[in-house]
mmCIF file of C-alpha atoms and ligand atoms in Angstrom:
data_model
loop_
_atom_site.group_PDB
_atom_site.id
_atom_site.type_symbol
_atom_site.label_atom_id
_atom_site.label_comp_id
_atom_site.label_asym_id
_atom_site.label_seq_id
_atom_site.Cartn_x
_atom_site.Cartn_y
_atom_site.Cartn_z
ATOM 1 C CA UNK E 1 17.212 13.817 12.056
ATOM 2 C CA UNK E 2 14.846 14.149 9.130
ATOM 3 C CA UNK E 3 11.417 15.352 10.195
ATOM 4 C CA UNK E 4 8.427 13.571 8.635
ATOM 5 C CA UNK E 5 4.939 14.975 8.003
ATOM 6 C CA UNK E 6 1.721 13.243 6.961
ATOM 7 C CA UNK E 7 -1.136 15.006 5.159
ATOM 8 C CA UNK E 8 -4.062 12.591 5.623
ATOM 9 C CA UNK E 9 -3.974 10.317 8.652
ATOM 10 C CA UNK E 10 -5.939 7.183 7.805
ATOM 11 C CA UNK E 11 -5.156 3.533 7.317
ATOM 12 C CA UNK E 12 -1.881 3.764 5.400
ATOM 13 C CA UNK E 13 -0.422 6.764 7.240
ATOM 14 C CA UNK E 14 -1.246 5.042 10.529
ATOM 15 C CA UNK E 15 0.672 1.962 9.363
ATOM 16 C CA UNK E 16 3.688 4.106 8.355
ATOM 17 C CA UNK E 17 3.691 6.029 11.649
ATOM 18 C CA UNK E 18 3.557 2.757 13.625
ATOM 19 C CA UNK E 19 6.369 1.281 11.520
ATOM 20 C CA UNK E 20 8.543 4.371 12.018
ATOM 21 C CA UNK E 21 7.878 4.549 15.750
ATOM 22 C CA UNK E 22 6.953 1.239 17.362
ATOM 23 C CA UNK E 23 9.866 -0.142 19.377
ATOM 24 C CA UNK E 24 12.299 2.122 17.484
ATOM 25 C CA UNK E 25 15.171 3.482 19.603
ATOM 26 C CA UNK E 26 15.472 6.830 17.799
ATOM 27 C CA UNK E 27 12.243 7.446 15.863
ATOM 28 C CA UNK E 28 11.972 10.557 13.655
ATOM 29 C CA UNK E 29 9.900 13.574 14.731
ATOM 30 C CA UNK E 30 6.489 13.146 13.036
ATOM 31 C CA UNK E 31 3.816 15.783 12.364
ATOM 32 C CA UNK E 32 0.250 14.745 11.521
ATOM 33 C CA UNK E 33 -2.503 16.710 9.806
ATOM 34 C CA UNK E 34 -5.597 17.514 11.891
ATOM 35 C CA UNK E 35 -7.909 15.470 9.604
ATOM 36 C CA UNK E 36 -8.108 11.823 10.551
ATOM 37 C CA UNK E 37 -8.458 13.163 14.078
ATOM 38 C CA UNK E 38 -9.154 9.925 15.947
ATOM 39 C CA UNK E 39 -6.248 8.052 14.328
ATOM 40 C CA UNK E 40 -3.967 11.045 14.862
ATOM 41 C CA UNK E 41 -4.943 11.400 18.524
ATOM 42 C CA UNK E 42 -4.354 7.696 19.168
ATOM 43 C CA UNK E 43 -0.908 7.817 17.501
ATOM 44 C CA UNK E 44 0.117 10.980 19.376
ATOM 45 C CA UNK E 45 -1.000 9.418 22.681
ATOM 46 C CA UNK E 46 1.012 6.268 21.957
ATOM 47 C CA UNK E 47 4.275 7.767 20.630
ATOM 48 C CA UNK E 48 6.212 10.708 22.098
ATOM 49 C CA UNK E 49 7.733 11.545 18.686
ATOM 50 C CA UNK E 50 4.281 12.114 17.117
ATOM 51 C CA UNK E 51 2.415 15.429 17.205
ATOM 52 C CA UNK E 52 -0.883 16.499 15.621
ATOM 53 C CA UNK E 53 -0.581 19.952 14.018
ATOM 54 C CA UNK E 54 -3.306 22.577 13.684
ATOM 55 C CA UNK E 55 -3.291 22.668 9.855
ATOM 56 C CA UNK E 56 -1.843 20.973 6.781
ATOM 57 C CA UNK E 57 0.452 24.014 6.351
ATOM 58 C CA UNK E 58 1.845 23.515 9.862
ATOM 59 C CA UNK E 59 2.619 19.913 8.941
ATOM 60 C CA UNK E 60 4.513 21.084 5.835
ATOM 61 C CA UNK E 61 6.323 23.781 7.849
ATOM 62 C CA UNK E 62 7.616 21.210 10.368
ATOM 63 C CA UNK E 63 8.731 18.534 7.884
ATOM 64 C CA UNK E 64 11.681 17.771 5.626
ATOM 65 C CA UNK E 65 9.740 14.964 3.945
ATOM 66 C CA UNK E 66 5.978 15.304 3.470
ATOM 67 C CA UNK E 67 3.869 12.216 2.781
ATOM 68 C CA UNK E 68 0.618 12.908 0.935
ATOM 69 C CA UNK E 69 -1.876 10.179 1.855
ATOM 70 C CA UNK E 70 -5.422 11.423 1.260
ATOM 71 C CA UNK E 71 -7.950 9.733 -0.997
ATOM 72 C CA UNK E 72 -7.736 10.796 -4.619
ATOM 73 C CA UNK E 73 -11.034 12.706 -4.440
ATOM 74 C CA UNK E 74 -9.740 14.794 -1.495
ATOM 75 C CA UNK E 75 -6.483 15.925 -3.137
ATOM 76 C CA UNK E 76 -7.700 19.399 -4.141
ATOM 77 C CA UNK E 77 -9.153 20.183 -0.691
ATOM 78 C CA UNK E 78 -6.068 18.891 1.055
ATOM 79 C CA UNK E 79 -3.433 20.503 -1.137
ATOM 80 C CA UNK E 80 -4.829 23.741 -2.556
ATOM 81 C CA UNK E 81 -2.699 26.649 -1.345
ATOM 82 C CA UNK E 82 -0.244 24.444 0.550
ATOM 83 C CA UNK E 83 3.323 25.800 0.386
ATOM 84 C CA UNK E 84 6.090 23.209 0.215
ATOM 85 C CA UNK E 85 9.629 24.511 -0.372
ATOM 86 C CA UNK E 86 12.105 23.378 -3.037
ATOM 87 C CA UNK E 87 14.409 21.887 -0.384
ATOM 88 C CA UNK E 88 11.659 19.549 0.909
ATOM 89 C CA UNK E 89 10.756 16.103 -0.456
ATOM 90 C CA UNK E 90 7.198 15.028 -1.248
ATOM 91 C CA UNK E 91 6.214 11.354 -1.141
ATOM 92 C CA UNK E 92 2.900 10.812 -2.916
ATOM 93 C CA UNK E 93 1.040 7.561 -2.194
ATOM 94 C CA UNK E 94 -2.202 8.439 -4.060
ATOM 95 C CA UNK E 95 -2.493 6.067 -7.050
ATOM 96 C CA UNK E 96 -3.046 7.620 -10.463
ATOM 97 C CA UNK E 97 -1.973 11.130 -9.434
ATOM 98 C CA UNK E 98 1.141 12.098 -11.383
ATOM 99 C CA UNK E 99 4.039 14.233 -10.201
ATOM 100 C CA UNK E 100 3.080 16.785 -12.879
ATOM 101 C CA UNK E 101 -0.458 17.051 -11.518
ATOM 102 C CA UNK E 102 0.803 17.463 -7.960
ATOM 103 C CA UNK E 103 3.375 20.030 -9.044
ATOM 104 C CA UNK E 104 0.594 21.978 -10.747
ATOM 105 C CA UNK E 105 -1.629 21.782 -7.660
ATOM 106 C CA UNK E 106 1.097 22.789 -5.221
ATOM 107 C CA UNK E 107 3.135 25.087 -7.441
ATOM 108 C CA UNK E 108 6.276 23.666 -5.836
ATOM 109 C CA UNK E 109 9.841 22.980 -6.962
ATOM 110 C CA UNK E 110 10.201 20.177 -4.388
ATOM 111 C CA UNK E 111 11.220 16.702 -5.549
ATOM 112 C CA UNK E 112 8.110 14.513 -5.859
ATOM 113 C CA UNK E 113 8.422 10.747 -5.465
ATOM 114 C CA UNK E 114 5.558 8.309 -5.972
ATOM 115 C CA UNK E 115 5.380 5.285 -3.650
ATOM 116 C CA UNK E 116 3.216 2.212 -3.050
ATOM 117 C CA UNK E 117 3.398 1.340 0.655
ATOM 118 C CA UNK E 118 1.533 -1.777 1.817
ATOM 119 C CA UNK E 119 -0.205 -2.023 5.198
ATOM 120 C CA UNK E 120 2.564 -4.405 6.355
ATOM 121 C CA UNK E 121 4.957 -1.423 6.599
ATOM 122 C CA UNK E 122 3.403 -1.342 10.078
ATOM 123 C CA UNK E 123 5.616 -4.324 10.953
ATOM 124 C CA UNK E 124 8.412 -3.084 8.643
ATOM 125 C CA UNK E 125 7.655 -6.294 6.752
ATOM 126 C CA UNK E 126 7.254 -5.123 3.147
ATOM 127 C CA UNK E 127 9.368 -3.413 0.529
ATOM 128 C CA UNK E 128 7.898 -0.213 -0.921
ATOM 129 C CA UNK E 129 8.170 0.503 -4.632
ATOM 130 C CA UNK E 130 9.212 4.098 -5.385
ATOM 131 C CA UNK E 131 9.525 6.122 -8.579
ATOM 132 C CA UNK E 132 11.846 7.742 -9.411
ATOM 133 C CA UNK E 133 14.833 6.620 -7.340
ATOM 134 C CA UNK E 134 15.434 9.272 -4.663
ATOM 135 C CA UNK E 135 17.877 9.092 -1.714
ATOM 136 C CA UNK E 136 15.606 10.742 0.891
ATOM 137 C CA UNK E 137 12.514 8.762 -0.105
ATOM 138 C CA UNK E 138 14.506 5.518 -0.149
ATOM 139 C CA UNK E 139 16.017 6.280 3.273
ATOM 140 C CA UNK E 140 12.462 6.886 4.542
ATOM 141 C CA UNK E 141 11.158 3.531 3.277
ATOM 142 C CA UNK E 142 14.340 1.753 4.394
ATOM 143 C CA UNK E 143 13.073 2.500 7.920
ATOM 144 C CA UNK E 144 9.832 0.702 6.959
ATOM 145 C CA UNK E 145 11.207 -2.542 5.495
ATOM 146 C CA UNK E 146 13.031 -1.350 2.388
ATOM 147 C CA UNK E 147 12.635 0.641 -0.822
ATOM 148 C CA UNK E 148 12.617 -0.673 -4.385
ATOM 149 C CA UNK E 149 12.957 1.973 -7.096
ATOM 150 C CA UNK E 150 11.509 1.073 -10.516
ATOM 151 C CA UNK E 151 12.944 2.194 -13.853
ATOM 152 C CA UNK E 152 10.043 4.095 -15.400
ATOM 153 C CA UNK E 153 6.486 5.325 -14.967
ATOM 154 C CA UNK E 154 4.973 2.331 -16.780
ATOM 155 C CA UNK E 155 6.700 -0.145 -14.453
ATOM 156 C CA UNK E 156 5.435 1.921 -11.515
ATOM 157 C CA UNK E 157 1.853 1.804 -12.789
ATOM 158 C CA UNK E 158 2.047 -1.949 -13.460
ATOM 159 C CA UNK E 159 3.203 -2.545 -9.885
ATOM 160 C CA UNK E 160 0.495 -0.185 -8.647
ATOM 161 C CA UNK E 161 -2.109 -2.290 -10.522
ATOM 162 C CA UNK E 162 -0.681 -5.465 -8.936
ATOM 163 C CA UNK E 163 -0.903 -3.925 -5.473
ATOM 164 C CA UNK E 164 -4.617 -3.347 -6.096
ATOM 165 C CA UNK E 165 -5.332 -7.091 -6.202
ATOM 166 C CA UNK E 166 -4.847 -7.721 -2.484
ATOM 167 C CA UNK E 167 -8.424 -7.266 -1.255
ATOM 168 C CA UNK E 168 -9.633 -9.582 -4.060
ATOM 169 C CA UNK E 169 -7.227 -12.251 -2.834
ATOM 170 C CA UNK E 170 -8.457 -11.834 0.738
ATOM 171 C CA UNK E 171 -12.115 -11.781 -0.371
ATOM 172 C CA UNK E 172 -11.425 -15.044 -2.236
ATOM 173 C CA UNK E 173 -10.257 -16.587 1.051
ATOM 174 C CA UNK E 174 -13.397 -15.219 2.712
ATOM 175 C CA UNK E 175 -15.563 -16.762 -0.007
ATOM 176 C CA UNK E 176 -13.913 -20.154 0.567
ATOM 177 C CA UNK E 177 -14.656 -20.007 4.297
ATOM 178 C CA UNK E 178 -18.245 -18.881 3.621
ATOM 179 C CA UNK E 179 -18.754 -21.798 1.227
ATOM 180 C CA UNK E 180 -17.533 -24.207 3.915
ATOM 181 C CA UNK E 181 -19.906 -22.600 6.421
ATOM 182 C CA UNK E 182 -22.825 -22.990 4.014
ATOM 183 C CA UNK E 183 -21.917 -26.669 3.857
ATOM 184 C CA UNK E 184 -22.138 -27.263 7.568
ATOM 185 C CA UNK E 185 -18.683 -26.386 8.932
ATOM 186 C CA UNK E 186 -19.086 -23.813 11.742
ATOM 187 C CA UNK E 187 -18.013 -20.389 10.406
ATOM 188 C CA UNK E 188 -15.315 -19.946 13.046
ATOM 189 C CA UNK E 189 -13.762 -23.330 12.286
ATOM 190 C CA UNK E 190 -13.954 -22.655 8.534
ATOM 191 C CA UNK E 191 -12.218 -19.275 8.978
ATOM 192 C CA UNK E 192 -9.510 -20.807 11.148
ATOM 193 C CA UNK E 193 -8.876 -23.613 8.666
ATOM 194 C CA UNK E 194 -8.662 -21.273 5.647
ATOM 195 C CA UNK E 195 -6.293 -18.920 7.509
ATOM 196 C CA UNK E 196 -3.978 -21.753 8.530
ATOM 197 C CA UNK E 197 -4.089 -23.372 5.075
ATOM 198 C CA UNK E 198 -3.048 -20.199 3.272
ATOM 199 C CA UNK E 199 -0.574 -18.987 5.890
ATOM 200 C CA UNK E 200 1.244 -22.274 5.305
ATOM 201 C CA UNK E 201 1.047 -21.958 1.523
ATOM 202 C CA UNK E 202 2.165 -18.312 1.596
ATOM 203 C CA UNK E 203 5.345 -19.319 3.405
ATOM 204 C CA UNK E 204 6.351 -21.320 0.318
ATOM 205 C CA UNK E 205 6.504 -17.985 -1.551
ATOM 206 C CA UNK E 206 9.669 -17.187 0.402
ATOM 207 C CA UNK E 207 11.675 -19.593 -1.777
ATOM 208 C CA UNK E 208 12.626 -17.198 -4.581
ATOM 209 C CA UNK E 209 14.621 -19.878 -6.433
ATOM 210 C CA UNK E 210 11.301 -21.253 -7.755
ATOM 211 C CA UNK E 211 9.087 -19.425 -10.289
ATOM 212 C CA UNK E 212 5.538 -18.777 -9.046
ATOM 213 C CA UNK E 213 4.005 -21.129 -11.610
ATOM 214 C CA UNK E 214 6.414 -23.874 -10.430
ATOM 215 C CA UNK E 215 5.243 -23.382 -6.832
ATOM 216 C CA UNK E 216 1.638 -23.662 -8.085
ATOM 217 C CA UNK E 217 2.479 -26.934 -9.876
ATOM 218 C CA UNK E 218 4.041 -28.330 -6.715
ATOM 219 C CA UNK E 219 0.696 -27.923 -4.982
ATOM 220 C CA UNK E 220 -1.164 -30.033 -7.485
ATOM 221 C CA UNK E 221 -1.193 -33.709 -8.467
ATOM 222 C CA UNK E 222 -1.870 -34.424 -12.162
ATOM 223 C CA UNK E 223 -5.524 -35.403 -12.393
ATOM 224 C CA UNK E 224 -6.053 -34.450 -8.731
ATOM 225 C CA UNK E 225 -8.555 -32.142 -7.079
ATOM 226 C CA UNK E 226 -6.317 -29.024 -7.001
ATOM 227 C CA UNK E 227 -5.857 -29.365 -10.755
ATOM 228 C CA UNK E 228 -9.601 -29.887 -11.170
ATOM 229 C CA UNK E 229 -10.501 -26.656 -9.413
ATOM 230 C CA UNK E 230 -7.765 -24.630 -11.159
ATOM 231 C CA UNK E 231 -8.701 -25.836 -14.641
ATOM 232 C CA UNK E 232 -12.473 -25.677 -14.199
ATOM 233 C CA UNK E 233 -12.696 -22.390 -12.235
ATOM 234 C CA UNK E 234 -9.485 -20.478 -12.978
ATOM 235 C CA UNK E 235 -9.800 -21.446 -16.639
ATOM 236 C CA UNK E 236 -8.654 -19.420 -19.667
ATOM 237 C CA UNK E 237 -11.779 -17.263 -19.644
ATOM 238 C CA UNK E 238 -11.350 -16.400 -15.955
ATOM 239 C CA UNK E 239 -7.591 -15.764 -16.290
ATOM 240 C CA UNK E 240 -8.337 -13.663 -19.381
ATOM 241 C CA UNK E 241 -10.929 -11.608 -17.493
ATOM 242 C CA UNK E 242 -8.363 -10.944 -14.741
ATOM 243 C CA UNK E 243 -5.813 -9.819 -17.349
ATOM 244 C CA UNK E 244 -8.389 -7.574 -19.027
ATOM 245 C CA UNK E 245 -9.364 -6.013 -15.672
ATOM 246 C CA UNK E 246 -5.708 -5.276 -14.910
ATOM 247 C CA UNK E 247 -5.229 -3.860 -18.427
ATOM 248 C CA UNK E 248 -8.183 -1.513 -17.815
ATOM 249 C CA UNK E 249 -6.795 -0.360 -14.478
ATOM 250 C CA UNK E 250 -3.345 0.202 -16.006
ATOM 251 C CA UNK E 251 -4.865 2.258 -18.839
ATOM 252 C CA UNK E 252 -6.647 4.427 -16.251
ATOM 253 C CA UNK E 253 -3.470 4.851 -14.199
ATOM 254 C CA UNK E 254 -1.560 5.924 -17.323
ATOM 255 C CA UNK E 255 -4.232 8.295 -18.622
ATOM 256 C CA UNK E 256 -3.112 11.947 -18.344
ATOM 257 C CA UNK E 257 -5.559 13.845 -16.113
HETATM 258 N N1 NDP P 301 -4.826 1.667 2.578
HETATM 259 C C1 NDP P 301 -3.814 1.192 1.840
HETATM 260 O O1 NDP P 301 -3.414 0.017 1.974
HETATM 261 C C2 NDP P 301 -3.124 2.065 0.837
HETATM 262 C C3 NDP P 301 -3.647 3.287 0.466
HETATM 263 N N2 NDP P 301 -3.011 4.061 -0.462
HETATM 264 C C4 NDP P 301 -3.550 5.355 -0.848
HETATM 265 O O2 NDP P 301 -3.330 6.245 0.247
HETATM 266 C C5 NDP P 301 -4.390 7.196 0.315
HETATM 267 C C6 NDP P 301 -5.031 7.093 1.699
HETATM 268 O O3 NDP P 301 -5.554 5.783 1.844
HETATM 269 P P1 NDP P 301 -6.129 5.275 3.256
HETATM 270 O O4 NDP P 301 -5.177 5.639 4.331
HETATM 271 O O5 NDP P 301 -6.498 3.859 3.055
HETATM 272 O O6 NDP P 301 -7.442 6.168 3.345
HETATM 273 P P2 NDP P 301 -8.249 6.636 4.636
HETATM 274 O O7 NDP P 301 -9.592 7.002 4.176
HETATM 275 O O8 NDP P 301 -8.086 5.636 5.726
HETATM 276 O O9 NDP P 301 -7.461 7.957 5.080
HETATM 277 C C7 NDP P 301 -7.511 9.147 4.370
HETATM 278 C C8 NDP P 301 -7.362 10.262 5.362
HETATM 279 O O10 NDP P 301 -7.321 11.510 4.647
HETATM 280 C C9 NDP P 301 -7.936 12.465 5.485
HETATM 281 N N3 NDP P 301 -8.335 13.659 4.755
HETATM 282 C C10 NDP P 301 -9.421 13.884 3.992
HETATM 283 N N4 NDP P 301 -9.439 15.157 3.553
HETATM 284 C C11 NDP P 301 -8.331 15.750 4.044
HETATM 285 C C12 NDP P 301 -7.785 17.058 3.956
HETATM 286 N N5 NDP P 301 -8.404 18.032 3.267
HETATM 287 N N6 NDP P 301 -6.630 17.316 4.597
HETATM 288 C C13 NDP P 301 -5.991 16.363 5.306
HETATM 289 N N7 NDP P 301 -6.470 15.112 5.431
HETATM 290 C C14 NDP P 301 -7.620 14.812 4.811
HETATM 291 C C15 NDP P 301 -9.126 11.732 6.056
HETATM 292 O O11 NDP P 301 -9.551 12.404 7.225
HETATM 293 P P3 NDP P 301 -11.030 12.229 7.852
HETATM 294 O O12 NDP P 301 -10.977 10.884 8.523
HETATM 295 O O13 NDP P 301 -11.120 13.355 8.798
HETATM 296 O O14 NDP P 301 -11.996 12.281 6.696
HETATM 297 C C16 NDP P 301 -8.523 10.365 6.343
HETATM 298 O O15 NDP P 301 -8.019 10.300 7.651
HETATM 299 C C17 NDP P 301 -5.367 6.850 -0.814
HETATM 300 O O16 NDP P 301 -5.100 7.661 -1.921
HETATM 301 C C18 NDP P 301 -5.060 5.380 -1.103
HETATM 302 O O17 NDP P 301 -5.388 5.024 -2.413
HETATM 303 C C19 NDP P 301 -1.786 3.715 -0.984
HETATM 304 C C20 NDP P 301 -1.215 2.512 -0.626
HETATM 305 C C21 NDP P 301 -1.870 1.573 0.262
#
């Protein structure tokens, strides 16, 4: 069975290790880097297929597929001098770090595949975008809910920019609950109401026969209060600012470094 290694054991690697291991009859052997020690120790204690190695090189030496999941600023420290053979596969989840840059850093002939896993890989509940298409990387993410290759680097960067909007969405929900609390609804009740409201709405996203804007229209009565908030708050200026922010992020992701 293909052996998996993780360089950088934080939030997203933890989610991938859980998704690969939790309740799985034949999980792959997994090696973890020593950094991210508390997460690594907890995962190794929980799953018999998971082992923390003494160095990043040991992780590479015990893996057919190596996932690189450190923060962008830590890539030089984590990768300098690391030897990864041509027969191995590298999955890079650091946004804005190109295959060319990684190849230069590692001096490797290995295939390098970029991927955008979401935290819900933990429950094997999300599809992971990969670029370019690659059988081993797709087989890896198939174990975590599915893989979706995209056609070119621009499409990959656009999807990467979209995936960066999640905390804003969640902070928006938090701001709604906080507003309710400021207006006399107990914070706990406000939180519970906002969670249940949007969990219900998010389920309507499952109907892929309807365009997103059509689903939005279904949630609003002409002249009603949903329409009032959308047109007075999420007006052209606000929608334009969102587009401009995404354009800026995309330009940064595409900039050669
Ligand atoms: N969180 C997410 O939802 C997603 C994150 N990503 C990307 O994945 C990467 C990791 O994100 P995330 O898991 O959230 O970040 P975390 O900060 O949670 O984890 C990063 C891990 O890297 C470790 N690390 C730092 N330096 C080294 C090194 N020299 N060698 C080995 N490991 C090292 C850190 O260890 P220590 O704790 O010891 O400092 C830490 O455990 C980022 O580039 C992020 O942009 C991509 C998709 C989704």
